[in-house]
Tab-separated table of C-alpha atoms in Angstrom:
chain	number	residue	atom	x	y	z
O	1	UNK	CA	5.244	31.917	-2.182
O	2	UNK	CA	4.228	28.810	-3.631
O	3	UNK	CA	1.052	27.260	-2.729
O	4	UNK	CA	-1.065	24.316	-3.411
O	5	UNK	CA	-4.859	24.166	-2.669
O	6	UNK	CA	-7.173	21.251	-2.852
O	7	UNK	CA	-10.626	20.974	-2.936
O	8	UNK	CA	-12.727	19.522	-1.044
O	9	UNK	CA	-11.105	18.529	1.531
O	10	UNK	CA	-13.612	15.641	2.356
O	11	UNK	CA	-15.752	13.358	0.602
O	12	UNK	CA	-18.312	10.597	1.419
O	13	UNK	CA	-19.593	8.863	-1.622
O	14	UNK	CA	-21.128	5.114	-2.277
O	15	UNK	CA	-19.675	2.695	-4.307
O	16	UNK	CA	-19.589	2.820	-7.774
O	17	UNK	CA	-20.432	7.211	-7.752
O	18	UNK	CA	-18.251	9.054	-9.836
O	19	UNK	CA	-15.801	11.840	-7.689
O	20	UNK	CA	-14.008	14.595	-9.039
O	21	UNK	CA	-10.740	15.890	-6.950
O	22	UNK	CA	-9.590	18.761	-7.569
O	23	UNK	CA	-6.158	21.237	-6.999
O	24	UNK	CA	-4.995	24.097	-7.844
O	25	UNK	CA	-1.259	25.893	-7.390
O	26	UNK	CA	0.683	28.660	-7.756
O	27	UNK	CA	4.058	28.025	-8.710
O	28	UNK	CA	7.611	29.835	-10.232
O	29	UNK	CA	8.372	27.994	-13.123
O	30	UNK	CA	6.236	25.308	-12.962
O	31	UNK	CA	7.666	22.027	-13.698
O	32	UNK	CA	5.264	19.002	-12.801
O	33	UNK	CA	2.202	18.101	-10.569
O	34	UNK	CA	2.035	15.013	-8.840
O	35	UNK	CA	-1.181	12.603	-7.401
O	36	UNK	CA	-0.381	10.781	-4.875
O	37	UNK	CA	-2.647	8.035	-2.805
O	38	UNK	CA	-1.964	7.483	0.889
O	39	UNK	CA	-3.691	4.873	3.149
O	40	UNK	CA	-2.345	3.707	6.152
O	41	UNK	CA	1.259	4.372	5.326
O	42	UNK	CA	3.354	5.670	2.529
O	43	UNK	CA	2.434	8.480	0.020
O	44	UNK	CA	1.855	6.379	-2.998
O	45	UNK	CA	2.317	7.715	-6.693
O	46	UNK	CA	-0.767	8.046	-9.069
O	47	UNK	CA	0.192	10.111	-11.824
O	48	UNK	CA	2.929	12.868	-12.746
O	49	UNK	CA	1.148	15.663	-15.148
O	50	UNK	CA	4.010	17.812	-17.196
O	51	UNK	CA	3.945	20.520	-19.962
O	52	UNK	CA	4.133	18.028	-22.241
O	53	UNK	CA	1.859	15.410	-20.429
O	54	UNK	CA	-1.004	16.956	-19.713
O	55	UNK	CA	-3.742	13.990	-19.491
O	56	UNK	CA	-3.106	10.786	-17.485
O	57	UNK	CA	-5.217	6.895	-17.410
O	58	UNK	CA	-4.662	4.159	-15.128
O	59	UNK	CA	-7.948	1.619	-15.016
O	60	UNK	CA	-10.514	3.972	-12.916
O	61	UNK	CA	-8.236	6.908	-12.250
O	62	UNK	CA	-7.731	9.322	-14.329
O	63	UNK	CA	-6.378	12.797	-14.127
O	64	UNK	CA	-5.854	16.084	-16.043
O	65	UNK	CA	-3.866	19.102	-16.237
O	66	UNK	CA	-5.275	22.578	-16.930
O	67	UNK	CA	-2.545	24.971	-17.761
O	68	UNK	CA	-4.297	28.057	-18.301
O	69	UNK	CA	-6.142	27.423	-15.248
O	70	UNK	CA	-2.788	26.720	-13.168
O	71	UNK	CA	-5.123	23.457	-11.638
O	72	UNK	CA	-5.563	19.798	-12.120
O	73	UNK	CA	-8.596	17.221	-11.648
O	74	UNK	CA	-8.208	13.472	-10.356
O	75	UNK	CA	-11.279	11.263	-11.916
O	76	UNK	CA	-12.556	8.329	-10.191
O	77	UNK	CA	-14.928	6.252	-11.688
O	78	UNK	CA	-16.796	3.215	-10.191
O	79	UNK	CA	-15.578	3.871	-6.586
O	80	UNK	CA	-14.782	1.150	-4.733
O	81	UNK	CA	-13.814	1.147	-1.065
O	82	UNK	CA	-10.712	0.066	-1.646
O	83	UNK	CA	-10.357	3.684	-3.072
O	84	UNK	CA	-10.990	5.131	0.376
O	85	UNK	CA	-7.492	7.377	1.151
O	86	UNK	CA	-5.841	10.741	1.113
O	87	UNK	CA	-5.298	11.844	-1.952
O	88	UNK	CA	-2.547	14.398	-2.133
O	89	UNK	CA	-1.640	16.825	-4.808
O	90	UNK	CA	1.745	18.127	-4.713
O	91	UNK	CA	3.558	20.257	-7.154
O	92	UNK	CA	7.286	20.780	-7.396
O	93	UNK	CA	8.567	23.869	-6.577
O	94	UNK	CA	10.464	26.561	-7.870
O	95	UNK	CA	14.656	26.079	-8.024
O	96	UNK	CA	16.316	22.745	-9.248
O	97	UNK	CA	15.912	20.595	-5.704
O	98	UNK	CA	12.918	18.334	-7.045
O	99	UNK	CA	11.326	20.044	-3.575
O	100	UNK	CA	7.157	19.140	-3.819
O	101	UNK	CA	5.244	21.450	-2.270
O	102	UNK	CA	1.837	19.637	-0.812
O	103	UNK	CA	-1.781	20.813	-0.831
O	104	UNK	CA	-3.730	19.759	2.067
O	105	UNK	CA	-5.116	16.721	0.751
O	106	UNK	CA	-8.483	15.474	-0.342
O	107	UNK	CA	-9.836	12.505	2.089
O	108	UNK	CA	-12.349	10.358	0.354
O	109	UNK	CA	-14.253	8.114	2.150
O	110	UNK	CA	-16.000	5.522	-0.281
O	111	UNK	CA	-18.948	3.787	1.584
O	112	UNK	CA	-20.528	0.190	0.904
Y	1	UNK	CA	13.889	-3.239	-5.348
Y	2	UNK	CA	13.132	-2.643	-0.956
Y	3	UNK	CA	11.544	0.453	-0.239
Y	4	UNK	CA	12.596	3.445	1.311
Y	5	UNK	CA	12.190	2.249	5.336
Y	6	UNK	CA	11.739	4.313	8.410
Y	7	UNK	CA	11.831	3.696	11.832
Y	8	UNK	CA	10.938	4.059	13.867
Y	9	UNK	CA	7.168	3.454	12.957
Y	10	UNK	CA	6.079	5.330	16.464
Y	11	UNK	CA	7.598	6.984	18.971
Y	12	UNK	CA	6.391	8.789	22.153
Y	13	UNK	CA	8.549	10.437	23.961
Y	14	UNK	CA	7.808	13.555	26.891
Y	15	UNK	CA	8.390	17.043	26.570
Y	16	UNK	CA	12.614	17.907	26.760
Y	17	UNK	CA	14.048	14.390	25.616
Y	18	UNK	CA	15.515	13.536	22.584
Y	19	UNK	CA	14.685	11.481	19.844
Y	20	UNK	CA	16.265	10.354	16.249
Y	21	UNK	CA	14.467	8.840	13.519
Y	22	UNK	CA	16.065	7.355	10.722
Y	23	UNK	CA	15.814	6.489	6.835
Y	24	UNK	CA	17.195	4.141	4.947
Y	25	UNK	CA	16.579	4.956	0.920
Y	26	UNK	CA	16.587	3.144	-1.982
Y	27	UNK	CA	19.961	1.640	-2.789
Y	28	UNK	CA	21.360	4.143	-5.079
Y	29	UNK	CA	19.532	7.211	-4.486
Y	30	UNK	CA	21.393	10.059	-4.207
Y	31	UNK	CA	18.690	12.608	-2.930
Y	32	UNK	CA	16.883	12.114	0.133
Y	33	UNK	CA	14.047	14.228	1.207
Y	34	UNK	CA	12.517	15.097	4.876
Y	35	UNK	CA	9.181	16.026	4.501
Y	36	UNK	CA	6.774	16.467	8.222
Y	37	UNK	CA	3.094	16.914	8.228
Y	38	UNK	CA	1.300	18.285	11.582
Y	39	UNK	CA	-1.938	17.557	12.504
Y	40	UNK	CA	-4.422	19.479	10.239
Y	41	UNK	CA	-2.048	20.888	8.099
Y	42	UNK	CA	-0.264	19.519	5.090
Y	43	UNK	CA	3.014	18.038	4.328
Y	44	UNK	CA	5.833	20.157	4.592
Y	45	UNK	CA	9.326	20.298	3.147
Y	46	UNK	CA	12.137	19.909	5.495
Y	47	UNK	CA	15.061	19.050	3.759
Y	48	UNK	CA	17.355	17.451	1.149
Y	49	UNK	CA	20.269	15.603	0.615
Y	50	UNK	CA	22.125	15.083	-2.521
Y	51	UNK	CA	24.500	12.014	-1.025
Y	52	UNK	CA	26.193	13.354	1.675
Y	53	UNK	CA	25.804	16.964	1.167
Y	54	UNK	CA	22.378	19.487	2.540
Y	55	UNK	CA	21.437	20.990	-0.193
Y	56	UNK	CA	18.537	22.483	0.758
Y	57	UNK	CA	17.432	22.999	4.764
Y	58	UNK	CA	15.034	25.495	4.085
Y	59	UNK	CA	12.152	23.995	5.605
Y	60	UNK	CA	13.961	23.320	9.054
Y	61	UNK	CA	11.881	24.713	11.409
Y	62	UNK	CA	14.120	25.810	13.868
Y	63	UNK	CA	17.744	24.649	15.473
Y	64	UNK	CA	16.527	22.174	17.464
Y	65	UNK	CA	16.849	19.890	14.479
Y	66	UNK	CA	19.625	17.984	13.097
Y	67	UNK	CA	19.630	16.547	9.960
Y	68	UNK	CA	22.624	14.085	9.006
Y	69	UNK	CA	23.208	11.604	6.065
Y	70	UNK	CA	27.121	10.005	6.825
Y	71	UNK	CA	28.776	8.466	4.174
Y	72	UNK	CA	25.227	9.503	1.699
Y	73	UNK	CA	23.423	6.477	2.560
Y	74	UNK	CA	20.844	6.327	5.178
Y	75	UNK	CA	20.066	9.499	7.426
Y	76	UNK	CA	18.993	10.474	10.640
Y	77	UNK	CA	16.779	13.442	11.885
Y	78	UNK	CA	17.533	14.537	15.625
Y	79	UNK	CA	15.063	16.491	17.368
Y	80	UNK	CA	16.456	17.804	20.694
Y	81	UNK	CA	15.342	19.111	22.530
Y	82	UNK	CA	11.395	18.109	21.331
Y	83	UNK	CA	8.474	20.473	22.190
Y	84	UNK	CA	5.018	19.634	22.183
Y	85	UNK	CA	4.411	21.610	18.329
Y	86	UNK	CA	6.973	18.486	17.148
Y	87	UNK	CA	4.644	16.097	16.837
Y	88	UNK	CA	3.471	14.543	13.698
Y	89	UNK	CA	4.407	12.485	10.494
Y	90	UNK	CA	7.941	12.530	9.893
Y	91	UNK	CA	8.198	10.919	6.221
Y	92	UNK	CA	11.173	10.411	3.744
Y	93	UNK	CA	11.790	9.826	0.641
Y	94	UNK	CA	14.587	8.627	-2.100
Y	95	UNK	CA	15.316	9.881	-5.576
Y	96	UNK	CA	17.398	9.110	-8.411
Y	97	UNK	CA	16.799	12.230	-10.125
Y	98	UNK	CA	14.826	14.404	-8.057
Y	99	UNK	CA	11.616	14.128	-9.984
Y	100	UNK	CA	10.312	10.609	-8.907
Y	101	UNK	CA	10.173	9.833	-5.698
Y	102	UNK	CA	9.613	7.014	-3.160
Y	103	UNK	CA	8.027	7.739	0.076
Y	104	UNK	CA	8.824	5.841	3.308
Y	105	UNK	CA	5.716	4.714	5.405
Y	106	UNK	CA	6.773	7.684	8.273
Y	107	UNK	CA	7.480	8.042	11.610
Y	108	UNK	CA	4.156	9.148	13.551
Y	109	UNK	CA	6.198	11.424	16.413
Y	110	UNK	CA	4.337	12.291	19.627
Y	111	UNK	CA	5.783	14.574	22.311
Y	112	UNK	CA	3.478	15.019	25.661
Protein backbone atom coordinates (compact mmCIF):
# COMPACT_ATOMS: atom_id res chain seq x y z
CA UNK A 1 0.00 0.00 0.00
CA UNK A 2 1.26 3.30 -0.55
CA UNK A 3 2.23 5.44 2.25
CA UNK A 4 3.57 8.77 3.05
CA UNK A 5 5.26 9.67 6.42
CA UNK A 6 6.34 13.00 7.69
CA UNK A 7 8.45 13.99 10.26
CA UNK A 8 8.01 15.76 12.85
CA UNK A 9 4.86 16.31 13.07
CA UNK A 10 5.28 19.61 15.12
CA UNK A 11 7.58 22.35 15.36
CA UNK A 12 8.05 25.55 17.46
CA UNK A 13 10.93 27.62 16.32
CA UNK A 14 11.78 31.63 16.58
CA UNK A 15 12.11 33.77 13.86
CA UNK A 16 14.79 33.76 11.66
CA UNK A 17 15.97 29.64 12.92
CA UNK A 18 16.57 27.47 10.20
CA UNK A 19 13.85 24.16 10.03
CA UNK A 20 14.26 21.15 8.19
CA UNK A 21 10.86 19.13 7.15
CA UNK A 22 11.10 16.11 6.27
CA UNK A 23 8.97 12.97 4.32
CA UNK A 24 9.38 9.96 3.29
CA UNK A 25 7.05 7.42 0.94
CA UNK A 26 6.60 4.33 -0.40
CA UNK A 27 5.21 4.30 -3.68
CA UNK A 28 4.54 1.86 -7.12
CA UNK A 29 6.05 3.61 -9.76
CA UNK A 30 6.79 6.67 -8.38
CA UNK A 31 5.99 9.61 -10.39
CA UNK A 32 6.26 13.03 -8.40
CA UNK A 33 6.22 14.46 -4.77
CA UNK A 34 4.49 17.44 -3.99
CA UNK A 35 4.93 20.41 -0.95
CA UNK A 36 2.18 21.93 -0.25
CA UNK A 37 1.50 25.00 2.41
CA UNK A 38 -1.89 25.26 4.11
CA UNK A 39 -3.02 28.08 6.49
CA UNK A 40 -6.36 28.83 7.16
CA UNK A 41 -7.79 27.47 3.96
CA UNK A 42 -6.66 25.88 0.78
CA UNK A 43 -3.70 23.41 0.32
CA UNK A 44 -1.33 25.70 -1.41
CA UNK A 45 1.49 24.44 -3.88
CA UNK A 46 5.26 24.84 -2.93
CA UNK A 47 7.16 22.73 -5.10
CA UNK A 48 6.67 19.51 -7.41
CA UNK A 49 10.06 17.23 -7.15
CA UNK A 50 10.27 14.62 -10.33
CA UNK A 51 12.89 12.09 -11.63
CA UNK A 52 14.17 14.57 -13.54
CA UNK A 53 13.72 17.53 -11.02
CA UNK A 54 15.13 16.58 -8.15
CA UNK A 55 16.14 20.03 -6.31
CA UNK A 56 13.69 22.96 -5.99
CA UNK A 57 14.29 27.20 -4.85
CA UNK A 58 11.74 29.67 -4.24
CA UNK A 59 13.24 32.83 -1.99
CA UNK A 60 13.51 30.97 1.62
CA UNK A 61 12.08 27.61 0.68
CA UNK A 62 13.78 25.22 -0.67
CA UNK A 63 13.35 21.54 -1.11
CA UNK A 64 15.05 18.29 -2.25
CA UNK A 65 14.47 14.94 -3.49
CA UNK A 66 16.41 11.85 -2.36
CA UNK A 67 15.79 8.98 -4.65
CA UNK A 68 17.75 6.34 -3.21
CA UNK A 69 16.38 7.23 0.02
CA UNK A 70 12.62 7.15 -1.36
CA UNK A 71 12.32 10.76 0.94
CA UNK A 72 12.39 14.45 0.48
CA UNK A 73 13.45 17.57 2.75
CA UNK A 74 11.61 21.11 2.74
CA UNK A 75 14.34 23.96 3.84
CA UNK A 76 13.30 27.02 5.49
CA UNK A 77 15.58 29.60 6.10
CA UNK A 78 15.06 32.90 8.05
CA UNK A 79 11.61 31.87 9.45
CA UNK A 80 9.25 34.29 9.62
CA UNK A 81 5.80 33.96 11.15
CA UNK A 82 4.21 34.40 8.25
CA UNK A 83 5.68 30.85 7.59
CA UNK A 84 3.59 29.43 10.42
CA UNK A 85 1.23 26.49 8.52
CA UNK A 86 0.79 22.86 7.68
CA UNK A 87 3.03 21.79 5.51
CA UNK A 88 1.91 18.73 3.63
CA UNK A 89 3.84 16.27 1.60
CA UNK A 90 1.93 14.30 -0.77
CA UNK A 91 3.07 11.94 -3.40
CA UNK A 92 1.10 10.67 -6.35
CA UNK A 93 0.17 7.36 -6.40
CA UNK A 94 0.46 4.38 -8.30
CA UNK A 95 -2.03 4.00 -11.69
CA UNK A 96 -2.60 6.97 -14.19
CA UNK A 97 -5.46 9.02 -11.97
CA UNK A 98 -2.96 11.90 -10.81
CA UNK A 99 -4.45 10.42 -7.18
CA UNK A 100 -1.88 12.17 -4.25
CA UNK A 101 -1.57 10.24 -1.49
CA UNK A 102 -0.94 12.66 1.79
CA UNK A 103 1.44 12.25 4.73
CA UNK A 104 0.18 13.57 7.89
CA UNK A 105 1.57 16.87 7.72
CA UNK A 106 4.26 18.83 9.46
CA UNK A 107 2.71 21.92 11.61
CA UNK A 108 5.25 24.60 12.17
CA UNK A 109 4.64 27.11 14.45
CA UNK A 110 7.19 30.10 13.93
CA UNK A 111 7.24 32.33 17.12
CA UNK A 112 8.16 36.20 17.42
CA UNK B 1 -8.26 32.73 -13.46
CA UNK B 2 -11.14 32.14 -10.06
CA UNK B 3 -10.26 29.41 -7.97
CA UNK B 4 -11.64 26.20 -7.40
CA UNK B 5 -14.73 27.30 -4.75
CA UNK B 6 -16.53 25.26 -2.20
CA UNK B 7 -19.36 25.72 -0.23
CA UNK B 8 -20.36 25.47 1.77
CA UNK B 9 -17.46 26.87 4.03
CA UNK B 10 -19.25 25.12 7.31
CA UNK B 11 -21.87 23.10 7.93
CA UNK B 12 -23.35 21.46 11.08
CA UNK B 13 -25.80 19.33 10.77
CA UNK B 14 -27.16 16.33 13.60
CA UNK B 15 -26.71 12.81 13.43
CA UNK B 16 -29.27 11.09 10.41
CA UNK B 17 -29.80 14.28 8.11
CA UNK B 18 -28.45 14.93 4.98
CA UNK B 19 -26.13 17.21 3.63
CA UNK B 20 -24.45 18.13 0.02
CA UNK B 21 -21.46 20.08 -0.50
CA UNK B 22 -20.47 21.31 -3.68
CA UNK B 23 -17.42 22.36 -6.03
CA UNK B 24 -17.15 24.44 -8.59
CA UNK B 25 -13.50 23.93 -10.51
CA UNK B 26 -11.52 25.81 -12.57
CA UNK B 27 -13.16 26.62 -15.88
CA UNK B 28 -11.82 23.97 -18.04
CA UNK B 29 -10.70 21.32 -15.84
CA UNK B 30 -11.59 18.14 -16.71
CA UNK B 31 -10.56 16.15 -13.48
CA UNK B 32 -11.94 16.89 -10.25
CA UNK B 33 -10.74 15.37 -7.10
CA UNK B 34 -12.55 14.69 -3.52
CA UNK B 35 -10.10 14.48 -1.06
CA UNK B 36 -11.48 14.40 3.17
CA UNK B 37 -9.20 14.72 6.07
CA UNK B 38 -10.52 13.62 9.73
CA UNK B 39 -9.40 14.96 12.70
CA UNK B 40 -5.83 13.67 13.47
CA UNK B 41 -5.37 11.89 10.50
CA UNK B 42 -4.31 12.98 7.07
CA UNK B 43 -5.92 13.78 3.86
CA UNK B 44 -7.50 11.12 2.15
CA UNK B 45 -8.45 10.32 -1.42
CA UNK B 46 -12.05 10.04 -2.18
CA UNK B 47 -12.59 10.34 -5.63
CA UNK B 48 -12.18 11.54 -9.25
CA UNK B 49 -13.82 12.77 -12.08
CA UNK B 50 -12.57 13.01 -15.53
CA UNK B 51 -15.65 15.47 -16.85
CA UNK B 52 -18.57 13.71 -16.29
CA UNK B 53 -17.37 10.28 -15.81
CA UNK B 54 -15.98 8.46 -11.97
CA UNK B 55 -13.04 7.29 -12.74
CA UNK B 56 -11.80 6.39 -9.71
CA UNK B 57 -14.19 5.96 -6.29
CA UNK B 58 -11.82 4.03 -4.52
CA UNK B 59 -11.50 6.03 -1.56
CA UNK B 60 -15.39 6.19 -0.90
CA UNK B 61 -15.76 5.17 2.36
CA UNK B 62 -18.86 3.54 2.31
CA UNK B 63 -22.49 3.87 0.36
CA UNK B 64 -23.70 6.47 2.20
CA UNK B 65 -21.92 8.75 -0.22
CA UNK B 66 -22.81 10.10 -3.49
CA UNK B 67 -20.59 11.62 -5.64
CA UNK B 68 -22.03 13.45 -8.88
CA UNK B 69 -20.48 15.87 -11.50
CA UNK B 70 -23.68 16.60 -14.26
CA UNK B 71 -22.85 17.87 -17.40
CA UNK B 72 -18.61 17.67 -16.06
CA UNK B 73 -18.67 20.97 -14.55
CA UNK B 74 -19.19 21.55 -10.95
CA UNK B 75 -19.98 18.52 -8.52
CA UNK B 76 -21.69 17.66 -5.56
CA UNK B 77 -20.86 15.17 -2.67
CA UNK B 78 -24.07 13.80 -0.77
CA UNK B 79 -23.63 12.33 2.48
CA UNK B 80 -26.87 10.63 3.66
CA UNK B 81 -27.42 9.51 5.84
CA UNK B 82 -24.26 11.35 8.00
CA UNK B 83 -22.80 9.60 11.11
CA UNK B 84 -20.84 11.13 13.65
CA UNK B 85 -17.15 9.47 11.99
CA UNK B 86 -18.26 12.05 8.85
CA UNK B 87 -16.99 14.87 10.13
CA UNK B 88 -14.07 16.75 8.86
CA UNK B 89 -12.46 18.69 5.86
CA UNK B 90 -14.11 17.95 2.77
CA UNK B 91 -11.65 19.61 0.07
CA UNK B 92 -11.59 19.59 -3.83
CA UNK B 93 -9.63 20.16 -6.32
CA UNK B 94 -9.36 20.86 -10.35
CA UNK B 95 -6.88 19.61 -12.90
CA UNK B 96 -6.05 20.05 -16.38
CA UNK B 97 -3.85 17.19 -16.55
CA UNK B 98 -3.94 15.39 -13.45
CA UNK B 99 -0.54 16.39 -12.21
CA UNK B 100 -1.15 20.06 -11.02
CA UNK B 101 -3.69 20.72 -9.02
CA UNK B 102 -5.78 23.50 -7.40
CA UNK B 103 -7.24 22.99 -4.06
CA UNK B 104 -10.55 24.56 -2.92
CA UNK B 105 -10.49 26.22 0.62
CA UNK B 106 -12.90 22.99 2.00
CA UNK B 107 -15.88 22.37 3.58
CA UNK B 108 -15.22 21.89 7.50
CA UNK B 109 -18.33 19.14 8.02
CA UNK B 110 -19.58 18.55 11.58
CA UNK B 111 -22.20 15.92 12.45
CA UNK B 112 -23.35 15.83 16.37
Amino acid sequence: EDKVVQSPLSLVVHEGDTVTLNCSYEVTNFRSLLWYKQEKKAPTFLFMLTSSGIEKKSGRLSSILDKKELSSILNITATQTGDSAIYLCAVHGSGNTGKLIFGQGTTLQVKP
Amino acid sequence: EAGVTQFPSHSVIEKGQTVTLRCDPISGHDNLYWYRRVMGKEIKFLLHFVKESKQDESGMPNNRFLAERTGGTYSTLKVQPAELEDSGVYFCASSPDRWSYTFGSGTRLTIV
